[in-house]
Tab-separated table of C-alpha atoms in Angstrom:
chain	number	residue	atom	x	y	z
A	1	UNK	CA	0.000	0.000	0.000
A	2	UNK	CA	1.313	3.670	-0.980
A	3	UNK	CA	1.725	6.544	1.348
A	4	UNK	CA	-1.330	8.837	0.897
A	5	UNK	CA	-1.131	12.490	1.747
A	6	UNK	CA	-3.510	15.200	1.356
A	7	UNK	CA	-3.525	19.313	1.315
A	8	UNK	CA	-4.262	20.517	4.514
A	9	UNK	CA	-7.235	21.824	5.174
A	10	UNK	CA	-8.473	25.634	3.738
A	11	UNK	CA	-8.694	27.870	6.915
A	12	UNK	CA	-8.229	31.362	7.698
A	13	UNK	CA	-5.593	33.735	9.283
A	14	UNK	CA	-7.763	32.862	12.766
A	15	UNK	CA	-7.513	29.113	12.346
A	16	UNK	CA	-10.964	28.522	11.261
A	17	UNK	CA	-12.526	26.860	8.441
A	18	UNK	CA	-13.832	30.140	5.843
A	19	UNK	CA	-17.088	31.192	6.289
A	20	UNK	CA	-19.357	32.327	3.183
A	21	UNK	CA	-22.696	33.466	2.382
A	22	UNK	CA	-24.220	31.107	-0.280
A	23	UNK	CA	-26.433	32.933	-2.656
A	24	UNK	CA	-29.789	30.977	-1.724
A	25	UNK	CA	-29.280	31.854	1.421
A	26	UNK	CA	-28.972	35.660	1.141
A	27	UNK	CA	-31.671	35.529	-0.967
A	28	UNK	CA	-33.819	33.851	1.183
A	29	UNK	CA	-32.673	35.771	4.431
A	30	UNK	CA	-33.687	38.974	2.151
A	31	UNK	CA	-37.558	37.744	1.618
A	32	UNK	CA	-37.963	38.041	5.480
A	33	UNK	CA	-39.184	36.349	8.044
A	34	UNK	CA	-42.125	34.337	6.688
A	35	UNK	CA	-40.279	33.064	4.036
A	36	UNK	CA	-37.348	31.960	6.632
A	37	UNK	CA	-40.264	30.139	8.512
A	38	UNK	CA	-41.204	28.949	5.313
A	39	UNK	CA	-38.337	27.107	4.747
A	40	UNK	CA	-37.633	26.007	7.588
A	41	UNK	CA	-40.635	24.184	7.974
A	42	UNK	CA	-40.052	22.227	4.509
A	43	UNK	CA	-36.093	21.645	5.674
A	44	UNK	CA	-36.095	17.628	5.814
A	45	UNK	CA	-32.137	17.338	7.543
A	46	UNK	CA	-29.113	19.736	8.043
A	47	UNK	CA	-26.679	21.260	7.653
A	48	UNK	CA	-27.914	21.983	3.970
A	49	UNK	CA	-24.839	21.448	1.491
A	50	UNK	CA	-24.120	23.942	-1.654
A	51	UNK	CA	-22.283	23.300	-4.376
A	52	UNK	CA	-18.348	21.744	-5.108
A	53	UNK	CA	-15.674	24.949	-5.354
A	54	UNK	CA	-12.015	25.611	-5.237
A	55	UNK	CA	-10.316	26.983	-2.496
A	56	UNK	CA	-6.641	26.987	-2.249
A	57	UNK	CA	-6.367	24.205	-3.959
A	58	UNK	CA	-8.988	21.908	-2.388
A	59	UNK	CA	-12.678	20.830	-3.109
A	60	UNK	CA	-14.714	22.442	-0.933
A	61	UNK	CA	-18.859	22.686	-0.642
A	62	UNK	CA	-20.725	25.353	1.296
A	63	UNK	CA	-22.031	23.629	4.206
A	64	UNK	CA	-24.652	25.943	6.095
A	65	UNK	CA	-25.350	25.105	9.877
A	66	UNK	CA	-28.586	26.054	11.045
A	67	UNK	CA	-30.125	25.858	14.618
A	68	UNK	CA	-33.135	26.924	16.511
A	69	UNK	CA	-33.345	28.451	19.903
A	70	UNK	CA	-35.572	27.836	22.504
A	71	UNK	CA	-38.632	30.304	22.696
A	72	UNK	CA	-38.999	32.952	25.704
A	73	UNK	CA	-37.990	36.445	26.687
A	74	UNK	CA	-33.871	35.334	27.129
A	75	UNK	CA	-34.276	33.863	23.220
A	76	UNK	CA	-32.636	37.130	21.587
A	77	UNK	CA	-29.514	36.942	24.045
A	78	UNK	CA	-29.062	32.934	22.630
A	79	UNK	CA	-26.211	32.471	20.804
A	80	UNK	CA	-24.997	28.889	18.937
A	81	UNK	CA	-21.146	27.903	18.484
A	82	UNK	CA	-20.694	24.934	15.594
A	83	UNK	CA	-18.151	22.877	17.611
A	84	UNK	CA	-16.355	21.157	14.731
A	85	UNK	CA	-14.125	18.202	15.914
A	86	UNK	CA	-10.616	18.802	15.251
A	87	UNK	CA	-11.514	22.530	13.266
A	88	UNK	CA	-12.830	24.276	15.949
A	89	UNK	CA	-9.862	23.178	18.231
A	90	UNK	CA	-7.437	25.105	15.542
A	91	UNK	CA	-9.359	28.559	17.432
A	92	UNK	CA	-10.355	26.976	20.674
A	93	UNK	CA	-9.145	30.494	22.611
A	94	UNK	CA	-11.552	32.744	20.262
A	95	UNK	CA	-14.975	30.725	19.513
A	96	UNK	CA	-15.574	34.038	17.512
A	97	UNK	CA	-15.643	32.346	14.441
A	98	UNK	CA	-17.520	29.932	15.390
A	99	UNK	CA	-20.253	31.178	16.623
A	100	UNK	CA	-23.566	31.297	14.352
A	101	UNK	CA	-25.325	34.392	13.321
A	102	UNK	CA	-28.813	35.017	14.026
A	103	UNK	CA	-32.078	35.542	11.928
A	104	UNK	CA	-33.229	38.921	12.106
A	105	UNK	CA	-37.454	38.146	13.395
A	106	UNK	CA	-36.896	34.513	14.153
A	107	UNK	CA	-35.519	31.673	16.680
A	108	UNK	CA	-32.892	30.473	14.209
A	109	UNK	CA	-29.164	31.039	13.925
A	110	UNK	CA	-26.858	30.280	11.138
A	111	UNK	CA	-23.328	29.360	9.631
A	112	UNK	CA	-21.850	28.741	6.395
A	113	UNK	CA	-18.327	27.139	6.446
A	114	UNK	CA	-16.436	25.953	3.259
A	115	UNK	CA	-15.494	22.039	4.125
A	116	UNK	CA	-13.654	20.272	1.747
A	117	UNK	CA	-15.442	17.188	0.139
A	118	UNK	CA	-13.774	14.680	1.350
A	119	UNK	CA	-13.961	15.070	5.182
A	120	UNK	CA	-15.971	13.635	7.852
A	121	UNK	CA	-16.284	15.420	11.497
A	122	UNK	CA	-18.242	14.880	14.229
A	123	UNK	CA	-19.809	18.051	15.287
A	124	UNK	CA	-22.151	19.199	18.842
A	125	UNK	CA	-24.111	22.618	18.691
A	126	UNK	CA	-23.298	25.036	21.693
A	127	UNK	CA	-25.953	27.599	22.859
A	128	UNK	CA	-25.431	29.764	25.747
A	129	UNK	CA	-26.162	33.280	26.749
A	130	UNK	CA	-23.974	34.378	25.704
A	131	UNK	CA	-21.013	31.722	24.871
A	132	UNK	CA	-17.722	32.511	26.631
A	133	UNK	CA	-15.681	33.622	23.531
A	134	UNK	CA	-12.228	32.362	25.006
A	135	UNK	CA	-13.850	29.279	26.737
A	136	UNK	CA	-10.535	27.559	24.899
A	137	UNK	CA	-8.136	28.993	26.883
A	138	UNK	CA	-8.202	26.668	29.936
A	139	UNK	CA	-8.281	22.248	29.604
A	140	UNK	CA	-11.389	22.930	32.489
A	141	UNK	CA	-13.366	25.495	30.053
A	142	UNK	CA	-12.642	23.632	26.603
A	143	UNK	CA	-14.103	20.379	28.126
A	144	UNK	CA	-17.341	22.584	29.834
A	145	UNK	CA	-17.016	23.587	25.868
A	146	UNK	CA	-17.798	19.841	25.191
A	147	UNK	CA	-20.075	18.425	27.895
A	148	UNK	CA	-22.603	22.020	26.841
A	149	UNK	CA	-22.591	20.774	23.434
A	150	UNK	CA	-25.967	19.015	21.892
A	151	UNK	CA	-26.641	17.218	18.349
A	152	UNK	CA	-27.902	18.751	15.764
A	153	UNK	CA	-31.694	17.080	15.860
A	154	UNK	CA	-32.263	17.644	12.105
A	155	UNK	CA	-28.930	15.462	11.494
A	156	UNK	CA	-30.046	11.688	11.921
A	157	UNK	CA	-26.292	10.502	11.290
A	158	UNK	CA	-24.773	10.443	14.977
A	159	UNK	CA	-22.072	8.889	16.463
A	160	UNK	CA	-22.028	7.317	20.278
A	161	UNK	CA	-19.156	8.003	22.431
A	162	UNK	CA	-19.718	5.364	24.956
A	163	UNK	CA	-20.068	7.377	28.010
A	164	UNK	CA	-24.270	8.479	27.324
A	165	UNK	CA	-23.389	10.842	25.010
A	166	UNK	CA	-23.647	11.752	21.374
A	167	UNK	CA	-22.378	13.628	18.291
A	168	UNK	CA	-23.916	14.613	14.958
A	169	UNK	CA	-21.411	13.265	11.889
A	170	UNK	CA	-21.272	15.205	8.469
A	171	UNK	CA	-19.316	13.966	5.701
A	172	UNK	CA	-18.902	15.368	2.768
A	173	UNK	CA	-19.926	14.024	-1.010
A	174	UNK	CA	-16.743	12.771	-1.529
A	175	UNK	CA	-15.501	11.115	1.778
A	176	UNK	CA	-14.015	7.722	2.058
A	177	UNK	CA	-16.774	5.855	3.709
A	178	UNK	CA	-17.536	2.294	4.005
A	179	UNK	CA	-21.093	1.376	4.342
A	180	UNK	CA	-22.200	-0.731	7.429
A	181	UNK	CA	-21.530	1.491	10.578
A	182	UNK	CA	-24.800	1.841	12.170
A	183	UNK	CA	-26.070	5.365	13.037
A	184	UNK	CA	-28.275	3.869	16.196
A	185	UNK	CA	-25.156	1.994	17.421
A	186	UNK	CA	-24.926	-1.513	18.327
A	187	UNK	CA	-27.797	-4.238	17.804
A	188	UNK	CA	-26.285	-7.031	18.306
A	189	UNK	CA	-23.106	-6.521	20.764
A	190	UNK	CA	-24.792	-9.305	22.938
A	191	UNK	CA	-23.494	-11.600	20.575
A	192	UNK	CA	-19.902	-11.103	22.312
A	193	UNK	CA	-19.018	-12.979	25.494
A	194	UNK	CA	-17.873	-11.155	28.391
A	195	UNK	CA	-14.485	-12.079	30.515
A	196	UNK	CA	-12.635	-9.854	32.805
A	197	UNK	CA	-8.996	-9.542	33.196
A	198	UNK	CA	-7.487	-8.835	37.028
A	199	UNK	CA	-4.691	-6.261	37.002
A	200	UNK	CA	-2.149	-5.656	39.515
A	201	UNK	CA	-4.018	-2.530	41.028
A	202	UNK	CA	-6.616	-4.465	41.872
A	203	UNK	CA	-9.447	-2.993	38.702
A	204	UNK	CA	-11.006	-5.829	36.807
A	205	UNK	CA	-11.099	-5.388	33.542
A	206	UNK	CA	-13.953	-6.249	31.026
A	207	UNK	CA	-12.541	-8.098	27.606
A	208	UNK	CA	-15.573	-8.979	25.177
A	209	UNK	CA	-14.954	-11.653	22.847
A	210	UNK	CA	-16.305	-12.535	19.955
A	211	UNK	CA	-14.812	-16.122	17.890
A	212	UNK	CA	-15.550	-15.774	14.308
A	213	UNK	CA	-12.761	-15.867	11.934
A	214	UNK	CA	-9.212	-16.436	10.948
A	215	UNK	CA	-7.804	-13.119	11.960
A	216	UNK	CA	-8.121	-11.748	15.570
A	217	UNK	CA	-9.042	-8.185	15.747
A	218	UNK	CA	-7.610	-6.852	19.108
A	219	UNK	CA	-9.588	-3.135	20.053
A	220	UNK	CA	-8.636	-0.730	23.018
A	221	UNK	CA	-11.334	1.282	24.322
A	222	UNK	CA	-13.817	-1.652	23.661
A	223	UNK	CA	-16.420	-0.386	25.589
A	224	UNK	CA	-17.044	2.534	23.109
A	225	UNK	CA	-16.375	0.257	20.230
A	226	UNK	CA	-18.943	-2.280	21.519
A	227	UNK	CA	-21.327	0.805	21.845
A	228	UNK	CA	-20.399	2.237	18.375
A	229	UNK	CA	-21.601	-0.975	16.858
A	230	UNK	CA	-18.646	-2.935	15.873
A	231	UNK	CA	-19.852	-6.731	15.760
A	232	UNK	CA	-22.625	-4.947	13.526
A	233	UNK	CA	-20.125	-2.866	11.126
A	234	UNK	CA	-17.785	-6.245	10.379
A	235	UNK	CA	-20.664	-8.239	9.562
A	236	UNK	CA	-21.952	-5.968	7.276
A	237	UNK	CA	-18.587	-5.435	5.988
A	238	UNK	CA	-17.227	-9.138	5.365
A	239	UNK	CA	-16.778	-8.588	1.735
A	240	UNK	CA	-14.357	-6.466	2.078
A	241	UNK	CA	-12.186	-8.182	4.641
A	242	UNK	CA	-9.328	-10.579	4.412
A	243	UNK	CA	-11.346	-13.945	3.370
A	244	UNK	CA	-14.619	-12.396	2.979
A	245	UNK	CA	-15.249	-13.272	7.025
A	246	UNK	CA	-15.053	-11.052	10.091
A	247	UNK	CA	-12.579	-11.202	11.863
A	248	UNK	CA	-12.594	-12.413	15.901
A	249	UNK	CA	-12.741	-9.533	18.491
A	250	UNK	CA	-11.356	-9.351	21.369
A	251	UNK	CA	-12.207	-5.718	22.829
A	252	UNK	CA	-10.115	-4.778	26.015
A	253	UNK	CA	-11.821	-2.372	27.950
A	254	UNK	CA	-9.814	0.623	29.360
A	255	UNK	CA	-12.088	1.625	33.058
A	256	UNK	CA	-11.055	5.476	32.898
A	257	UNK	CA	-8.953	7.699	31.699
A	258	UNK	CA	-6.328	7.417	34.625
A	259	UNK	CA	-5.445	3.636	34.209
A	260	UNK	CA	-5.820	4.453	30.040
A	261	UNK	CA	-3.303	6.560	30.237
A	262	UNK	CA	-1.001	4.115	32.740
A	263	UNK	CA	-1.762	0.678	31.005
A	264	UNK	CA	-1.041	2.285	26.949
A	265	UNK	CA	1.639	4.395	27.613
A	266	UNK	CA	3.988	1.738	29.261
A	267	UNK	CA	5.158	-1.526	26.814
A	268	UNK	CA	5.579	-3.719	30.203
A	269	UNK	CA	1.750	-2.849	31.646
A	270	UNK	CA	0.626	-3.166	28.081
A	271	UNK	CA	2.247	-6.351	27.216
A	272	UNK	CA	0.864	-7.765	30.707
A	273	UNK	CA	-2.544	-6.482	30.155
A	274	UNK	CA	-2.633	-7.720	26.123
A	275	UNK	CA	-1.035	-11.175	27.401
A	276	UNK	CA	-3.950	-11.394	30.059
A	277	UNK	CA	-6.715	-10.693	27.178
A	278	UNK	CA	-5.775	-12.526	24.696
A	279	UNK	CA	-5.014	-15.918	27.769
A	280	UNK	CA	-9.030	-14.810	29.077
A	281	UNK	CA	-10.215	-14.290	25.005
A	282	UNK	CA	-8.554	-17.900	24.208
A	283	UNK	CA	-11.513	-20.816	24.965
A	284	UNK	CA	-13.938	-18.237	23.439
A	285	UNK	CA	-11.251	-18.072	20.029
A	286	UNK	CA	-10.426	-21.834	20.172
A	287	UNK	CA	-7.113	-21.416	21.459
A	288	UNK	CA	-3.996	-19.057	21.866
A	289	UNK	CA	-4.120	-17.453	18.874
A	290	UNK	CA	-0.630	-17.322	16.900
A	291	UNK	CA	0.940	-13.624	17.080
A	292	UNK	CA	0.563	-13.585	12.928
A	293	UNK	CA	-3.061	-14.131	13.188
A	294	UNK	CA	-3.244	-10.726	15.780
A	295	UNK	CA	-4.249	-7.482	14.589
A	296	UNK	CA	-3.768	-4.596	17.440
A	297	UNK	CA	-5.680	-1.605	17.098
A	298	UNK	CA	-6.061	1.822	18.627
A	299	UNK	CA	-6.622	5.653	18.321
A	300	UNK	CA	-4.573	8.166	20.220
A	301	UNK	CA	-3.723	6.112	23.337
A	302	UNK	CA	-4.472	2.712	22.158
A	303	UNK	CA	-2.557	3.801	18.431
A	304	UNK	CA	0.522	4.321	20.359
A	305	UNK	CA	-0.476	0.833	22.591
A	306	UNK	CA	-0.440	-0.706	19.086
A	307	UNK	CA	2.428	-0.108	17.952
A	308	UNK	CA	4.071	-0.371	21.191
A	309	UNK	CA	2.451	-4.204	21.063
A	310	UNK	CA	4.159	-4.831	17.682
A	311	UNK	CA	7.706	-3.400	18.179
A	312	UNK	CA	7.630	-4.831	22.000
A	313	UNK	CA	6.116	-7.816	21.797
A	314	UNK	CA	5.789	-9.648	18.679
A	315	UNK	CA	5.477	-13.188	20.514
A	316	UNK	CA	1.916	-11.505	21.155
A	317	UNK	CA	0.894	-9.858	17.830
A	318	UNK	CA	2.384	-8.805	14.587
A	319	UNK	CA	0.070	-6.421	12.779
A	320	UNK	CA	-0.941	-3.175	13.804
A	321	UNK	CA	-3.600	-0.542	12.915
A	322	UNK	CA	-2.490	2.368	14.458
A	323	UNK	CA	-4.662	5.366	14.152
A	324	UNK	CA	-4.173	9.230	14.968
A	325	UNK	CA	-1.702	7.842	17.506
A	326	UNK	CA	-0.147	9.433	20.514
A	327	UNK	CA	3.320	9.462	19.133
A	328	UNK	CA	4.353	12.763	21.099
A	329	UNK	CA	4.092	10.898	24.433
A	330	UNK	CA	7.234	11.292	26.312
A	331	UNK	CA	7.006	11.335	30.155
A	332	UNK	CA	9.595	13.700	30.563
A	333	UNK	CA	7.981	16.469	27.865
A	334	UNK	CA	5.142	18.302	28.496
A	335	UNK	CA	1.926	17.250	27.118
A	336	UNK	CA	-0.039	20.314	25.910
A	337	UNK	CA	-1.093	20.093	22.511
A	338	UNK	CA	0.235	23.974	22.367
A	339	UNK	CA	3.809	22.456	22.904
A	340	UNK	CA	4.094	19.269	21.049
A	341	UNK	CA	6.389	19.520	18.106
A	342	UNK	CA	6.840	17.405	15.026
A	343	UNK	CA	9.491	15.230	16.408
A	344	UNK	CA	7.569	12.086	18.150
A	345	UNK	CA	8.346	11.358	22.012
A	346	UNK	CA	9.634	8.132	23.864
A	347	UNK	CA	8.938	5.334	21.295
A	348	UNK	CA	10.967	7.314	18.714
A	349	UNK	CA	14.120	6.850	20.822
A	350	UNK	CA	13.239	3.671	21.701
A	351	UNK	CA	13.518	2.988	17.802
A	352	UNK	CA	16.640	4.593	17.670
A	353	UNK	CA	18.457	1.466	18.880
A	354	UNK	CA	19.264	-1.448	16.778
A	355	UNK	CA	16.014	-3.075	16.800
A	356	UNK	CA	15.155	-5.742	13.848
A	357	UNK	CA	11.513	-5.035	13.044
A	358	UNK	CA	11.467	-7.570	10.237
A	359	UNK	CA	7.880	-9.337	10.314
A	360	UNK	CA	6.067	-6.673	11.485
A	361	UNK	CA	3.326	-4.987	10.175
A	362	UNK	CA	2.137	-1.445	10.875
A	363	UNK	CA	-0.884	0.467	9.405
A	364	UNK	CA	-0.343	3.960	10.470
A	365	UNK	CA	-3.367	6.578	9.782
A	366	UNK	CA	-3.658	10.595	10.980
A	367	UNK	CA	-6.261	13.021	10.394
A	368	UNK	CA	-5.321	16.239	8.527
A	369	UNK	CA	-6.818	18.413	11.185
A	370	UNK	CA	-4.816	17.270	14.655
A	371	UNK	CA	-2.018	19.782	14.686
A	372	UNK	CA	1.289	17.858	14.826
A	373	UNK	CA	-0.066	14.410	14.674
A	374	UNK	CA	0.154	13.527	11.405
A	375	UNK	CA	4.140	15.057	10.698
A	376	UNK	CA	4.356	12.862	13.615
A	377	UNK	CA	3.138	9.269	12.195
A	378	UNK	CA	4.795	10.164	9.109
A	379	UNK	CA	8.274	10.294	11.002
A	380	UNK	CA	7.292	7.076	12.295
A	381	UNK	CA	6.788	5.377	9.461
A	382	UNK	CA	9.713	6.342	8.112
A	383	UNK	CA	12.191	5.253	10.968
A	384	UNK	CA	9.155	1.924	11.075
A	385	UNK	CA	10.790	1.035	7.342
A	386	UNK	CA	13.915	1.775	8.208
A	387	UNK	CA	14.187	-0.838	10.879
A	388	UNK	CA	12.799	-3.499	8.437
A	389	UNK	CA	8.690	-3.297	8.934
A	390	UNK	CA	6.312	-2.981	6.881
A	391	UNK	CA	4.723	0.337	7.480
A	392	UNK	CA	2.134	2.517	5.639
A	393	UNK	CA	0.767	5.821	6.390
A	394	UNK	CA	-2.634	6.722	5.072
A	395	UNK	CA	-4.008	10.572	5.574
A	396	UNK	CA	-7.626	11.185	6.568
A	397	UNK	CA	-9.618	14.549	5.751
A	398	UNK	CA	-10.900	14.848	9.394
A	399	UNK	CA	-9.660	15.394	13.264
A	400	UNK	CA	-9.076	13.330	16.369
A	401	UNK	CA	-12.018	11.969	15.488
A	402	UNK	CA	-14.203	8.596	15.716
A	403	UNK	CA	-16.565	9.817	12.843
A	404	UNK	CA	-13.432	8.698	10.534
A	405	UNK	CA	-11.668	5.959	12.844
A	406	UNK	CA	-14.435	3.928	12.188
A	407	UNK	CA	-13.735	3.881	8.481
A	408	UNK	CA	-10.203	3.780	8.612
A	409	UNK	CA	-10.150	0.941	10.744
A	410	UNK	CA	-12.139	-1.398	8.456
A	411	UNK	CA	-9.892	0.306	4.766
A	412	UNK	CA	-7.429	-0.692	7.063
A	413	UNK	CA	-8.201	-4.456	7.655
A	414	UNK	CA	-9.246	-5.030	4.039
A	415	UNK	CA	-5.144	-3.918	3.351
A	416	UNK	CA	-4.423	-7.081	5.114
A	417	UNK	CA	-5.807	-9.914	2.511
């Protein structure tokens, strides 16, 4: 498989995607009011999409955001942010241009951003009254930022993020999708049998198995990816896949963010923990599976984890899919995103010894829209090759991001035939 690499991303001096007034719309704003309610009434789903352009160098479409407010004497004060994953992040210490604009004699607000074709973000709607415009500035104000945000209810495409909440998802007409993710989420994730693996601190922790083919698909996070409807997306997706067959899942839970961070960070607590799941996943699988049959695969976190599995222990697993991973870990740097550079942290000195990498197999993919990330897994691949892996790196039109991970992870396993 080739590299793949795509133009970044049109946005402004501020960071922001450009914002436009389509024609239809001005028109339509000019008629007034009733024909605003008009319209609105007759709008089956948004955000409403405009036609392909050019803008420096990239397809683009006019997408145009719209929201309503709730009624009642506060309703004029309302105002709406579009929180874009991965764009609005770009401007997270001025929301200023995100923040929709309102329609003269009604309860909606509006926003038209240029968004090139082929992306796919998850997006949440913000209201507030008004919207702290440098909410971005502090980690403790960009995540109130998040928890405010709702979905967009004209948007039926949404996207579960395994703790009760949701997103909306727009892609664009020419994204890379794969058809058989399930808007609603999982229908059938009872089909998976539950085991628990003990770990040293005491936390038990859930591994869902499910035996079904040749390859075994090993998922961090698996809570969210049992919620996000996995066992439902592979099925559909067979075809594609190495045989024509799902692959077997084994999905290692991660308990919270804390032990996440300790267990996928470390190669000795992660080769422990994927040892345990794979020894607890084994009379569901039919056995130990062999370490060529063992796909690892992460985002962020659990993409570092997996390629940490594959370089560290390769009696374990061989293959990785590592996605948007956290390649600028390095205990002793700091970890703002404002002060990560394109050099990656620990496991890129680690790979400056004389390791023999032969065998191994890593599938490295990064968004075009989070920061550093991608310069990142492109150095990685790089020194990957160098020490005798395979290694690929695919680019994504989107941001640290689920609404494209769950793509990119089954493009990925159809590489693997």
């Amino acid at each position: 498989m080739k590299d793949r690499m795509l133009p970044p991303t049109p946005r402004t001096v501020t960071g922001a995607p450009p914002r436009t007034s389509p024609g239809w719309l001005v028109d339509l704003l000019g008629r007034g009011p009733q024909a605003v309610e008009q319209w609105w009434a007759g709008v089956g789903r948004t955000p409403v999409v405009g036609p392909v352009l050019e803008h420096d160098g990239v397809d683009v479409c006019e997408v145009t955001f719209v929201a309503q407010v709730d009624p009642g004497p506060e309703q004029a004060a309302v105002e709406v942010m579009v929180h874009l994953n991965g764009l609005t992040d770009h401007h997270r210490r001025d929301i200023t241009p995100s923040l929709m604009e309102p329609v003269p004699g009604s309860q909606l607000r509006h926003l038209t951003l240029l968004l090139p074709v082929d992306g796919t973000w998850s997006y949440r709607l913000v209201h507030g009254s008004p919207l702290d415009r440098h909410a971005g500035a502090s980690r403790e104000g960009w995540r109130a930022v998040h928890l405010a945000g709702r979905v967009d209810p004209r948007n039926p495409r949404r996207l579960h993020d395994g703790q009760g909440a949701d997103s909306s998802v727009w892609s664009g007409p020419g994204a890379r999708l794969v058809d058989g993710w399930p808007d609603a989420g999982s229908r059938h994730a009872g089909m998976l049998v539950e085991r628990e693996v003990l770990r040293d601190d005491g936390a038990r922790r859930p591994v869902w198995v499910l035996g079904a083919g040749r390859l075994v698909l090993v998922i961090f996070d698996g809570a969210l990816w049992r919620s996000l409807g996995i066992v439902d997306a592979l099925a559909a997706c067979a075809p594609l896949l190495p045989g024509g067959e799902p692959p077997s899942l084994v999905l290692v839970d991660s308990i919270d963010h804390q032990r996440r961070a300790l267990d996928l960070t470390d190669e000795a607590r992660l080769g422990a923990l994927l040892g345990d799941a794979l020894d607890v996943a084994a009379p569901v699988l039919g056995g130990l599976p062999d370490p060529g049959r063992v796909v690892v695969a992460g985002q962020s976190f659990g993409g570092l984890a997996a390629a940490l599995a594959v370089v560290h222990h390769p009696q374990l697993a061989r293959t990785a899919i590592v996605q948007s991973g956290s390649f600028w870990y390095d205990p002793d740097r700091p970890t703002s995103p404002d002060q990560r550079g394109p050099v990656p942290g620990r496991l890129a000195r680690q790979l400056c010894d004389p390791l023999d990498l032969a065998g191994r197999r890593l599938l490295v993919q990064a968004g075009t829209d989070e920061g550093e990330m991608d310069s990142q897994a492109l150095w990685m691949v790089e020194r990957l090759r160098g020490l005798g892996a395979e290694a690929s790196f695919d680019h994504w039109r989107g941001g640290h991001d689920h609404a494209w991970w769950r793509h990119g992870l089954v493009f990925a396993l159809s590489q693997l035939g």
